Coordinates of C-alpha atoms in Angstrom, one line a residue:
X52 CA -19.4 14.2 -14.7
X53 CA -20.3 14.9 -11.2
X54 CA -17.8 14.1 -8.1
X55 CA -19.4 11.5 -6.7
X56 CA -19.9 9.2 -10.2
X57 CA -16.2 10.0 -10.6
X58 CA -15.3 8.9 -7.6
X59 CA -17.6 5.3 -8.4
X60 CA -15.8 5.1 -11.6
X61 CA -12.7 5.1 -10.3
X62 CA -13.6 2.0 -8.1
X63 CA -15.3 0.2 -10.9
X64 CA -12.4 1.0 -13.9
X65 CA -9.0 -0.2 -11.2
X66 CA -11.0 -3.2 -10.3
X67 CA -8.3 -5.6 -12.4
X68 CA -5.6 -2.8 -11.4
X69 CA -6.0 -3.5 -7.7
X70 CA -5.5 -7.2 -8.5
X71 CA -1.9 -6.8 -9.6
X72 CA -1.0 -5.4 -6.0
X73 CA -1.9 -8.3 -4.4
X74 CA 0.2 -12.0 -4.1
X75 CA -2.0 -13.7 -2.0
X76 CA -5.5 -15.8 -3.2
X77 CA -8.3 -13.0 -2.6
X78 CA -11.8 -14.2 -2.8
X79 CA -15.0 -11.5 -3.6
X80 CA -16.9 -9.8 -0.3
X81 CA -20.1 -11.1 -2.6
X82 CA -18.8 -14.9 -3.3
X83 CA -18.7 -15.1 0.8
X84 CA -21.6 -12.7 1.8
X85 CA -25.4 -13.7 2.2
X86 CA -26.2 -10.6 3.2
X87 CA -25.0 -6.6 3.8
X88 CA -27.3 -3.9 5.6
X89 CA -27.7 -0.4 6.7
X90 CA -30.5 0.4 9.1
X91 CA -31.2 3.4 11.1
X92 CA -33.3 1.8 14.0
X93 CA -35.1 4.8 14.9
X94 CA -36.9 5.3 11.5
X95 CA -38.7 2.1 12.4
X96 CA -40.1 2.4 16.2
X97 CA -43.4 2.7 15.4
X98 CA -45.9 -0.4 14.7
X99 CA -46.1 -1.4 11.1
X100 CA -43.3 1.3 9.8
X101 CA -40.8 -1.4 10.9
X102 CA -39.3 -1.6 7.5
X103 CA -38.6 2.3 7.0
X104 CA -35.4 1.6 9.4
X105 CA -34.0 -0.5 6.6
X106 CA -31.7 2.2 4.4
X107 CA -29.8 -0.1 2.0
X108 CA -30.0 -4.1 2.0
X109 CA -27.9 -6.1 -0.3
X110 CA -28.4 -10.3 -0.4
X111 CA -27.1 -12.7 -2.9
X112 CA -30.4 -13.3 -4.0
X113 CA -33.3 -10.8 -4.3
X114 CA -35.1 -11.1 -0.6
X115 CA -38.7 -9.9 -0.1
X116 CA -39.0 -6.5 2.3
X117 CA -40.4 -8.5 4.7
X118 CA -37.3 -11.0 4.8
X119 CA -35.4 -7.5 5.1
X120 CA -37.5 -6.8 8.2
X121 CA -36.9 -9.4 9.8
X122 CA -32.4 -9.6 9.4
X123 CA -32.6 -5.8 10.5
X124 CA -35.1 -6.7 13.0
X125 CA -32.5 -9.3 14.6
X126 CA -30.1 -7.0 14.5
X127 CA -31.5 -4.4 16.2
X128 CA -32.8 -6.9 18.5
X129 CA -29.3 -8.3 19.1
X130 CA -27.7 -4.5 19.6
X131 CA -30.5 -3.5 22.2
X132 CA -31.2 -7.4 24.4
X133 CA -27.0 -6.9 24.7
X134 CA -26.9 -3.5 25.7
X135 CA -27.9 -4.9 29.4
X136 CA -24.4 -6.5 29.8
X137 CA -22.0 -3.5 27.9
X138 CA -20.8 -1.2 29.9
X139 CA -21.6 2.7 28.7
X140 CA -18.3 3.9 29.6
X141 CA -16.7 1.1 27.2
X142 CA -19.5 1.7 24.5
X143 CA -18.3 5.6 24.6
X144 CA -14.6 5.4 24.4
X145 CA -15.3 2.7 21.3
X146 CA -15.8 4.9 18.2
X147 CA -17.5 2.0 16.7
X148 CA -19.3 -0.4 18.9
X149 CA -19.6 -3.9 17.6
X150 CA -21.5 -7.2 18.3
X151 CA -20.7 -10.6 17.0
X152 CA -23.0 -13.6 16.4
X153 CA -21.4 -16.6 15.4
X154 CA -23.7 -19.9 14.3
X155 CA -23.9 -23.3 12.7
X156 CA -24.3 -21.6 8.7
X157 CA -22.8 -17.7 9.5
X158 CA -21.1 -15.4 11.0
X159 CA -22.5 -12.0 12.0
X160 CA -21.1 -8.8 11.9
X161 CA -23.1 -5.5 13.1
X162 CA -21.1 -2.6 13.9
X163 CA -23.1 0.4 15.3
X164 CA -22.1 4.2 13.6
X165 CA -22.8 7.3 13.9
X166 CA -23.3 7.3 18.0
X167 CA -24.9 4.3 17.5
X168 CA -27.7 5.8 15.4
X169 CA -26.8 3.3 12.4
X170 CA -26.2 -0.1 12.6
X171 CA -24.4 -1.4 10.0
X172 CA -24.3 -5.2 9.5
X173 CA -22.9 -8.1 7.1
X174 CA -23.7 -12.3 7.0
X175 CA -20.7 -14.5 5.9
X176 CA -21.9 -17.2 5.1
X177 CA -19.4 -20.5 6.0
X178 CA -19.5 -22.9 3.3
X179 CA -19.4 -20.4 1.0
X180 CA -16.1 -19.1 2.6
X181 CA -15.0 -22.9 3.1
X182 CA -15.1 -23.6 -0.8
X183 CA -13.4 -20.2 -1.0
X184 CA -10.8 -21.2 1.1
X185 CA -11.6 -18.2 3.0
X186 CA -10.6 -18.2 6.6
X187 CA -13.1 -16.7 8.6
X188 CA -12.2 -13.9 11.2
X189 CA -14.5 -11.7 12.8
X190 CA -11.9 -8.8 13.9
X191 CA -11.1 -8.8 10.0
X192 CA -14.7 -8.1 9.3
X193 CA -15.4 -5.6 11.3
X194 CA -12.5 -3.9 9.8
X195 CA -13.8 -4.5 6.4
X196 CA -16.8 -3.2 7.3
X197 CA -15.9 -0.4 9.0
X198 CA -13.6 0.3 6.0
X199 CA -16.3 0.3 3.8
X200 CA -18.4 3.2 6.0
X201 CA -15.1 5.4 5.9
X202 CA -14.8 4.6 2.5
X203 CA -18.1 6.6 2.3
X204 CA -18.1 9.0 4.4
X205 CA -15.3 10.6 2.6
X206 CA -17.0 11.0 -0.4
X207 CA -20.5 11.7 0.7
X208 CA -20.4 12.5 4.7
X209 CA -21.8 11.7 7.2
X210 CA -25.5 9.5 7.3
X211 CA -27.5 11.2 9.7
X212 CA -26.4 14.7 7.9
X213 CA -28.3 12.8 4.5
X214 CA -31.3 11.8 6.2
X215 CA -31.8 15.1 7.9
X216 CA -31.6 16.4 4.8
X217 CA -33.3 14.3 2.3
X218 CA -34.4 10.6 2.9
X219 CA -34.7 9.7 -0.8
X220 CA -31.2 11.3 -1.2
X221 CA -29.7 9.3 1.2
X222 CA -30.5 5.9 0.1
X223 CA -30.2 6.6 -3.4
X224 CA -26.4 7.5 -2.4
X225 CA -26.1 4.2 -0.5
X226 CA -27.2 2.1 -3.5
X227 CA -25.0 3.7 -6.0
X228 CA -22.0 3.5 -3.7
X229 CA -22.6 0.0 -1.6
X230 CA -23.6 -1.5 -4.6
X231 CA -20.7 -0.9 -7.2
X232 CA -18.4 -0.8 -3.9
X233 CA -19.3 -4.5 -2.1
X234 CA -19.1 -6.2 -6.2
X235 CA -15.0 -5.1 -6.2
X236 CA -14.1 -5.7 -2.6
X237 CA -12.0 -8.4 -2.1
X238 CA -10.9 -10.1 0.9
X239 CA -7.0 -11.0 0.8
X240 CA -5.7 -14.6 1.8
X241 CA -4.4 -13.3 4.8
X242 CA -7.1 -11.5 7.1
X243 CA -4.6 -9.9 9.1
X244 CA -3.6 -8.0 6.2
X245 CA -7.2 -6.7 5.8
X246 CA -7.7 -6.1 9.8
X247 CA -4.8 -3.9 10.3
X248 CA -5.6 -1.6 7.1
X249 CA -2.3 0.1 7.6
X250 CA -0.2 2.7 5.7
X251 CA 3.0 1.6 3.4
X252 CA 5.1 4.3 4.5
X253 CA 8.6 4.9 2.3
X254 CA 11.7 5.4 4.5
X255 CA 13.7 8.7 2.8
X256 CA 16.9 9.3 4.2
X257 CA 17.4 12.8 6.2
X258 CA 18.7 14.8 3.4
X259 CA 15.9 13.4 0.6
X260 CA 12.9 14.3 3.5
X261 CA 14.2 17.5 3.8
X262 CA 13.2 18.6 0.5
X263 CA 9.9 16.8 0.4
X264 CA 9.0 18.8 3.8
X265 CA 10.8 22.3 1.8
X266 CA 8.5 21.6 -1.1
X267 CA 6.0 21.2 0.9
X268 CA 5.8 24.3 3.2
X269 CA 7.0 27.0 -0.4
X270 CA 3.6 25.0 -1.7
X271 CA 1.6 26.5 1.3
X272 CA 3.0 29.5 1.8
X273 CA 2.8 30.1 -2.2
X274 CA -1.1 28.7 -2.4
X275 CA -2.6 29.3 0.9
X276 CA -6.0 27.7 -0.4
X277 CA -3.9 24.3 0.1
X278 CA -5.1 23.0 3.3
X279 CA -3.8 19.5 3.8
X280 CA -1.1 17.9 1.7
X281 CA -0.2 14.4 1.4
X282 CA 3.0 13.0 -0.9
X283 CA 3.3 9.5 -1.6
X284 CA 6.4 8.2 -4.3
X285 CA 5.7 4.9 -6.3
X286 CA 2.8 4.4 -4.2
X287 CA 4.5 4.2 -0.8
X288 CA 3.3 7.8 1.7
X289 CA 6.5 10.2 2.6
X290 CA 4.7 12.9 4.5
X291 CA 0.8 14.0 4.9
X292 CA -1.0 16.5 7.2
X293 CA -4.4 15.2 6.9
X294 CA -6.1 13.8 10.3
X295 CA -4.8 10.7 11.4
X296 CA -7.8 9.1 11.3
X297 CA -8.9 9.3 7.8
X298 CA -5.3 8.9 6.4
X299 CA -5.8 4.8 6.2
X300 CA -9.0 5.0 3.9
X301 CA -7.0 8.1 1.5
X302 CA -4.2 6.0 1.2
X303 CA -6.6 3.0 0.5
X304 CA -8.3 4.9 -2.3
X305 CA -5.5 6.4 -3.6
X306 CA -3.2 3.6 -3.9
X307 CA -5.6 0.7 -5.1
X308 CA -7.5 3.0 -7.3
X309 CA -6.5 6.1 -8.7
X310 CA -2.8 5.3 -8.8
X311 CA -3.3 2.2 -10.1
X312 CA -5.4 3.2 -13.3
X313 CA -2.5 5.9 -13.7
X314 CA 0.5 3.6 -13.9
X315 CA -1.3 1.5 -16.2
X316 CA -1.2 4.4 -18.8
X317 CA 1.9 4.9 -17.9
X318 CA 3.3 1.5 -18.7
X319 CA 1.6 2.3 -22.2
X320 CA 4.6 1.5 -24.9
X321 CA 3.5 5.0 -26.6
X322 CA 2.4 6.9 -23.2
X323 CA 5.9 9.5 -23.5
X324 CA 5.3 10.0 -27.3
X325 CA 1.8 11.1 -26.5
X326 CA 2.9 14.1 -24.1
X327 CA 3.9 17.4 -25.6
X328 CA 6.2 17.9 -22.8
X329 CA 7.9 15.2 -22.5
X330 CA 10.8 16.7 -24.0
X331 CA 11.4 19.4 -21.2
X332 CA 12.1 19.1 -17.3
X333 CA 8.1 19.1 -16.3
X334 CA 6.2 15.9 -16.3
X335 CA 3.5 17.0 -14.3
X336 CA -0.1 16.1 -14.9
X337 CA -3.1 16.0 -12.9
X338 CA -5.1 13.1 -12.2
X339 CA -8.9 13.7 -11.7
X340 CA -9.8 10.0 -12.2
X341 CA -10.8 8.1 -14.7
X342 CA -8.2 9.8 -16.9
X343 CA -5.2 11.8 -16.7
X344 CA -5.6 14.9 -17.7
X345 CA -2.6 17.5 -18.8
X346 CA -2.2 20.7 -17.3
X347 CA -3.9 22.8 -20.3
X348 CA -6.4 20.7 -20.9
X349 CA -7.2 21.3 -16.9
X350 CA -6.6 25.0 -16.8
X351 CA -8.6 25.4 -19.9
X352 CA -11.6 23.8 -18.2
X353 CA -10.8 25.1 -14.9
X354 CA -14.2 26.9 -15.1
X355 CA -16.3 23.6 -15.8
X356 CA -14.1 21.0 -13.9
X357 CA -15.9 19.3 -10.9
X358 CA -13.1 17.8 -8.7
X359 CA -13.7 15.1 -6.6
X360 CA -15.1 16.1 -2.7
X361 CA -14.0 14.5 0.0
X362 CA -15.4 14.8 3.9
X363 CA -12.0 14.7 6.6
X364 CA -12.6 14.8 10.1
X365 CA -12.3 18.5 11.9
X366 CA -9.5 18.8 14.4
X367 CA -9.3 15.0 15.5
X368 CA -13.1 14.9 15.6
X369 CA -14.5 12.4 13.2
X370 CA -18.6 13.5 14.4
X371 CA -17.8 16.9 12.2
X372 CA -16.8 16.7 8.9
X373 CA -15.6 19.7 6.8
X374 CA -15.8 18.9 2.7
X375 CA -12.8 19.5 0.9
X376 CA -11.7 19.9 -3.1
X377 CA -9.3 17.2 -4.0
X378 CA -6.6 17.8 -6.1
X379 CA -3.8 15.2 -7.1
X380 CA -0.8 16.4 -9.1
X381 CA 1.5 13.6 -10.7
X382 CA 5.4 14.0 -11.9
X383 CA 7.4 10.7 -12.8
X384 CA 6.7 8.5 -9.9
X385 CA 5.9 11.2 -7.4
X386 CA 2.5 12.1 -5.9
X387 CA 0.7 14.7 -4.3
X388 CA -2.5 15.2 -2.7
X389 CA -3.8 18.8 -2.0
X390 CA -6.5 19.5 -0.1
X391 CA -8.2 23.0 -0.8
X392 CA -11.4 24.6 0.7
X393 CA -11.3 27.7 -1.5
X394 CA -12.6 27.8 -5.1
X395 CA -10.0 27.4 -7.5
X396 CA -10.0 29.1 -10.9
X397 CA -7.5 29.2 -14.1
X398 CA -4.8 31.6 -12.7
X399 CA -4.4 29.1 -9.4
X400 CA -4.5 25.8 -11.7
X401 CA -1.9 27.5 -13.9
X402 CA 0.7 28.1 -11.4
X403 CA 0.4 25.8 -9.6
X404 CA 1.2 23.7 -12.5
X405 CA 4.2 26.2 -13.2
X406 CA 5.8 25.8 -10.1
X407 CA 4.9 21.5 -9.4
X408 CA 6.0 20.7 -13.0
X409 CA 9.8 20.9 -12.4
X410 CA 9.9 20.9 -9.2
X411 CA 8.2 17.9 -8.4
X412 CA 9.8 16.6 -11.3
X413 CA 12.9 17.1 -10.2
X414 CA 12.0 15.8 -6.4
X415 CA 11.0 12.8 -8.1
X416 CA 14.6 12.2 -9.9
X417 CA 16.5 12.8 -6.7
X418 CA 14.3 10.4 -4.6
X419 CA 15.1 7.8 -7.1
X420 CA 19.0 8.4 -6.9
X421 CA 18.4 7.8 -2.9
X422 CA 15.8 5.4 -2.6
X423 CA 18.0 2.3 -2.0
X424 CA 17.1 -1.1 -1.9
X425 CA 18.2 -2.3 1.6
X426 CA 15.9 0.3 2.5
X427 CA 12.5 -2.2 1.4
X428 CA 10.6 -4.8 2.4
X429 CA 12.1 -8.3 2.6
X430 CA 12.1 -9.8 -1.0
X431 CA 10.1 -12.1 -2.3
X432 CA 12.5 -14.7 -2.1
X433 CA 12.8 -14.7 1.2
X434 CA 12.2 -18.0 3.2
X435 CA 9.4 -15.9 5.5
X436 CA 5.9 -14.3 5.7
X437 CA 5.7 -11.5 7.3
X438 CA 3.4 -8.7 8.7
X439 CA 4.0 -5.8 10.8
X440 CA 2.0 -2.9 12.2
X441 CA 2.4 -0.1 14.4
X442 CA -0.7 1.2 15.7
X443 CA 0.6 4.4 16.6
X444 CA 1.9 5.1 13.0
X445 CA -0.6 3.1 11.0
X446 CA 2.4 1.5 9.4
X447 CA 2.0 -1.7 7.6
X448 CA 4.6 -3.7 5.9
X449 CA 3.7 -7.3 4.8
X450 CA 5.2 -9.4 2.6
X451 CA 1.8 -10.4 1.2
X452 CA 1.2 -7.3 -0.3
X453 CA 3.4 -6.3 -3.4
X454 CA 4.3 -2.3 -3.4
X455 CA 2.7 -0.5 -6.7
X456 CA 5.2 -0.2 -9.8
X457 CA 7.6 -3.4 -8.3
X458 CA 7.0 -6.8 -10.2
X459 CA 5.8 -9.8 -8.5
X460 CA 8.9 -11.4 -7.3
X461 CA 8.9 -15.4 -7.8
X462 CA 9.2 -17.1 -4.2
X463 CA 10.3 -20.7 -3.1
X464 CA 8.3 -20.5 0.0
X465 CA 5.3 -22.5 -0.4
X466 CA 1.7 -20.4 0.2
X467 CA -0.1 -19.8 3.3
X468 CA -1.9 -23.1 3.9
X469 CA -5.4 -22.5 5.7
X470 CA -4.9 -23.9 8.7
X471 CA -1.7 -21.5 9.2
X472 CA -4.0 -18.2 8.6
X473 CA -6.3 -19.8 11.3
X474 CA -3.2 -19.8 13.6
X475 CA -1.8 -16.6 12.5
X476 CA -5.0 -15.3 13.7
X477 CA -6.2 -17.1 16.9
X478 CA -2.2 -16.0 17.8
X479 CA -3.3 -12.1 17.2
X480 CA -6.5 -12.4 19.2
X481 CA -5.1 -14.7 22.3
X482 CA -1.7 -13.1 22.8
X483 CA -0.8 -10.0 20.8
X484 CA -4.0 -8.2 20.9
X485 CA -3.8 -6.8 24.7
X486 CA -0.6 -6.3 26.2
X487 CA 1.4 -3.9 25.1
X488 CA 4.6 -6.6 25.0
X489 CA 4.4 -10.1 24.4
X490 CA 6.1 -13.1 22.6
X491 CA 4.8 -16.3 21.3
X492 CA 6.4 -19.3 19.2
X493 CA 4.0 -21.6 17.6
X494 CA 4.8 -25.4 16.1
X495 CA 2.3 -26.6 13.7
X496 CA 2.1 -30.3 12.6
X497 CA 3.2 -29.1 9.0
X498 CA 6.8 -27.5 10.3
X499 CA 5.4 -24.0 9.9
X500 CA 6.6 -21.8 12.7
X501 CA 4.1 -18.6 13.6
X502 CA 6.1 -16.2 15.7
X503 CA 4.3 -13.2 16.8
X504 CA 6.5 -10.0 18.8
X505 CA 5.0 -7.1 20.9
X506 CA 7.2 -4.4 21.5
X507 CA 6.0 -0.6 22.6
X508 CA 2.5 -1.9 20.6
X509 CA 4.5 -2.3 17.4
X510 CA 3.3 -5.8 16.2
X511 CA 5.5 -8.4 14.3
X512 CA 4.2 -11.7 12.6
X513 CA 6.3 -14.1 11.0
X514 CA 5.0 -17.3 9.3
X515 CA 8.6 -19.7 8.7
X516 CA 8.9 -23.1 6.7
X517 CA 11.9 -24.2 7.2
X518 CA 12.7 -27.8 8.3
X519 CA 15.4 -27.3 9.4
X520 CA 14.2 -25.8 12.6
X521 CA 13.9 -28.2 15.2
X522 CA 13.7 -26.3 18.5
X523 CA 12.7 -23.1 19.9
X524 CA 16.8 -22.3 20.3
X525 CA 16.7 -22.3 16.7
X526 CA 14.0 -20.4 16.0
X527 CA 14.9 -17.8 18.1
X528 CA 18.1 -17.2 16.6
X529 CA 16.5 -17.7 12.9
X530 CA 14.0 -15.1 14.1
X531 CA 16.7 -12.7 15.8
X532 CA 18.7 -13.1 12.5
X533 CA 15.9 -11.9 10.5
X534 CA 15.1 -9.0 12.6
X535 CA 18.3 -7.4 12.5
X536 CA 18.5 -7.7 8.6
X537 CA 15.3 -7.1 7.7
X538 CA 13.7 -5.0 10.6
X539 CA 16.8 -3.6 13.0
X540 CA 15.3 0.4 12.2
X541 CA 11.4 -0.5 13.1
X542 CA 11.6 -3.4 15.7
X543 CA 14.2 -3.8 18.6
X544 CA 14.6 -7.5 19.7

C-alpha cells in the first residue's frame, strides 16, 4: 500500500472513531455545501481554455464543465474586480488572503494559496445549514477551508510543485484526497471550536516533563536520523519540535484519526491476550495506519514498508516544504511521533524498538501516577460552556470537545441553543477579535450569559445558564469564581 492511500484510509476507516470525540451536534461539510473548488487562474487566461483553470470541482449534484466555468469564473472575477480596494502590503503579510460573498441563498468562501496562484473556494448553501441547525460563520469557514489545504499539503506538498511537474498528477491527487476528505468532515455545533483549530495541550508537573524532555534528547542523540519529535499521552501533546505552523493540522490528524482507530483496538476485550509481550515491561507497537503493527512484524518488513510522507514547513517558511518519513511508536497510553529524513532499515527499526519499548513504557506508568485530575478541563457537569485559546500557544481547551480515552460525561446544562452560537460568534468578531484586551457580558432573552475575556491575546468564552444571575455584579463574581477554580494557571482575572 503506497503512503498516500494509507494516509486516505486512515481518514476514511476513523470516520465513526472521530465521532466519539465530539459532544456537540456536528452536521457533514457535504449536507451544508453546494459546491467546493480548486482553480489555478492562470491555466485559464487565454480565450476558450477558460475551463483548464478548474483543478478539482466538487457539487452536490453532478454540474456540466461549463456550469464549472462559470463558479470559478466568478471567483476569479471576485479575487481580481476587489484587488482595486486591498491593500498589497495587507495582502503580503496575510499568508492566506480571503474574500467573502454573502447572498440571499449562500455564503462564499474563496481563500487564495499558494501566493495567490490558487484560489480555493466553497458555497454554503443557507437552508441547507438552517435545517441542519448549522450556524453559519464565515471566519469558521475559512478556517475549515484552510484546514482542509494544510491537511493536504502535508501529505502531498505543495500545488504549484504538482502542476509543474505533472498536470494529470495533480488533479488526480486532488480527487482522491478532496473527495474521500470533504465526505468525513464535519462541522461541530459550535463554530468557534472549528475556527480556532487549536492544540489540547496536557499540563505535566515539573518533575514528570523532565523525563519526557530526557527521553526525548537520549532518543536524538541515540538515532540522529530522528529529526522532529512530537509526544502526546492519551491524546493530549506534552512536547513537539515540529514547526509551529504545521503542528495544528499533525495534531488534527493524529488525534481524530490514527489514534482513534488505535484505542479502538485497544478497548478490544481480547486485545492484551493477542500480544506476545504483554507479559513483560515493553508494550510498544508501531502504528503505520490502518493497523497496528508489532515491532517484528515491522522489523521483519522493514525492507518493504512504505511509511507514511509528510511535507513540514522549512525553518518557519511554509513556501518550502522538505518531505519527511513518519514514524509513530505507541506504549500504554503514550505517543510519539518521529520525524526522519534518512532511510531507515532493520537494525534502526530494531533498536529503536529495544530502547522505546520499556522506556516509553515505563514513561507512560509514571505519567499516569502524576496526571491528576484537578489538573483537566472543567467536567462535564459543570454548569458552563467554555472555550479558550491562546494564539500564541495554539492551545485550545473547550468543554465541547471530549479528550480521547475519557467517557462522555452526562451534563445538566441544557445544549447550546442556535441563537447562543450566533452570539458566541458575533461577540468573537465585534469585541475579542482585535484588541489584545477586552471584556464583554452578554444577556440573552433566554437567561444565557456569553462572557468573553482578552487578556495578553489569550481568549476566554463562557456560555452560563443559570437563573439565578440577575445582574452583571453577579456574573462577575460567578465568572471570577470559575476562573480561579477552573483556569487560575492559564488566565489571570
Amino acid at each position: 500500500m503506497s503512503s498516500s492511500s494509507t494516509i486516505t484510509s486512515n481518514f476514511a476507516a476513523s470516520s465513526a472513531a472521530s465521532l466519539s470525540i465530539i459532544k456537540g451536534a456536528q452536521c457533514r461539510m457535504t449536507d451544508v455545501m453546494d459546491f467546493f473548488f480548486i482553480a489555478h487562474p492562470e491555466s485559464g487566461r487565454k480565450e476558450g481554455e477558460e475551463a483548464e483553470r478548474i483543478m478539482y470541482f466538487q457539487s452536490l449534484k453532478p454540474e456540466s464543465l461549463e456550469k464549472q466555468t462559470q463558479v470559478t469564473g466568478f471567483a476569479e472575477a471576485v479575487v481580481n474586480f476587489t484587488n482595486n480596494f486591498t491593500s498589497d502590503e495587507n495582502e503580503r503579510d496575510m499568508e492566506f488572503p480571503y474574500r467573502y460573498v454573502n447572498t440571499m441563498k449562500r455564503l462564499h468562501v474563496y481563500v487564495l494559496v499558494e501566493s495567490s496562484r490558487f484560489i480555493v473556494g466553497i458555497a454554503l448553501n443557507k437552508t441547507m445549514c438552517s435545517n441542519e441547525e448549522y450556524t453559519l460563520h464565515a471566519a469558521t469557514i475559512r478556517s475549515v477551508i484552510i484546514t482542509a489545504y494544510k491537511m493536504f499539503r502535508l501529505f502531498f506538498g505543495s500545488f504549484y510543485k504538482l502542476l509543474v511537474a505533472d498536470r494529470a498528477r495533480l488533479k488526480d491527487r486532488l480527487e482522491y484526497f478532496f473527495s474521500r476528505y470533504l465526505s468525513l468532515l464535519r462541522l461541530n455545533q459550535m463554530p468557534l471550536v472549528d475556527l480556532f483549530c487549536g492544540v489540547d495541550f496536557l499540563p505535566l508537573d515539573s518533575v514528570s516533563y523532565l523525563r519526557v524532555e530526557n527521553l526525548l534528547g537520549e532518543l536524538r542523540e541515540s538515532f540522529p536520523q530522528i529529526s522532529k519529535t512530537m509526544f502526546l499521552y492519551q491524546g493530549r501533546l506534552i512536547s513537539y519540535s515540529v514547526p509551529k505552523q504545521d503542528l495544528a493540522v499533525l495534531f488534527q490528524y493524529l488525534t481524530h484519526n490514527l489514534l482513534n482507530m488505535s484505542m479502538r483496538a485497544e478497548l478490544q476485550p481480547d486485545y492484551q491476550s493477542r500480544r506476545s509481550d504483554s507479559a513483560v515491561h515493553h508494550h510498544g507497537r508501531f502504528l503505520t495506519g490502518t493497523t497496528d503493527v508489532s515491532a517484528e512484524a515491522m522489523i521483519a518488513n522493514a525492507k518493504d514498508a512504505k511509511l507514511p510522507v509528510v511535507y513540514l514547513s522549512a525553518d518557519g517558511n511554509s513556501n518550502k516544504l522538505i518531505p519527511y518519513e513518519l514514524i509513530v511508536y505507541r506504549a500504554l497510553n503514550a505517543t510519539l511521533c518521529m520525524f526522519v529524513r534518512k532511510e531507515m532499515n532493520a537494525n534502526f527499526l530494531r533498536d529503536l524498538d529495544a530502547m522505546l519499548g520499556p522506556e516509553l513504557s515505563a514513561l507512560a506508568s509514571l505519567i499516569a501516577d502524576a496526571y491528576s485530575s484537578d489538573n483537566k478541563a472543567p467536567a462535564g457537569d459543570s454548569e458552563f460552556h467554555f472555550i479558550y485559546f491562546d494564539p500564541s500557544s495554539l492551545s485550545l481547551r473547550t468543554s465541547f470537545l471530549e479528550p480521547i480515552g475519557e467517557s462522555t460525561k452526562s451534563s445538566s446544562l441544557p445544549p447550546i441553543p442556535a441563537n447562543i452560537c450566533v452570539m458566541a460568534c458575533e461577540t468573537m468578531d465585534q469585541y475579542l477579535n482585535a484588541e489584545d484586551f477586552g471584556e464583554i457580558s452578554i444577556k440573552s432573552e433566554s437567561d444565557w450569559w456569553i462572557v468573553g475575556k482578552k487578556t495578553n491575546g489569550r481568549i476566554l468564552l463562557l456560555m452560563l445558564h443559570n437563573p439565578s444571575l440577575n445582574s452583571l455584579a453577579d456574573v462577575q463574581q460567578y465568572v471570577n469564581s470559575i476562573i480561579k477554580q477552573h483556569f487560575n494557571c492559564i488566565f489571570v482575572i
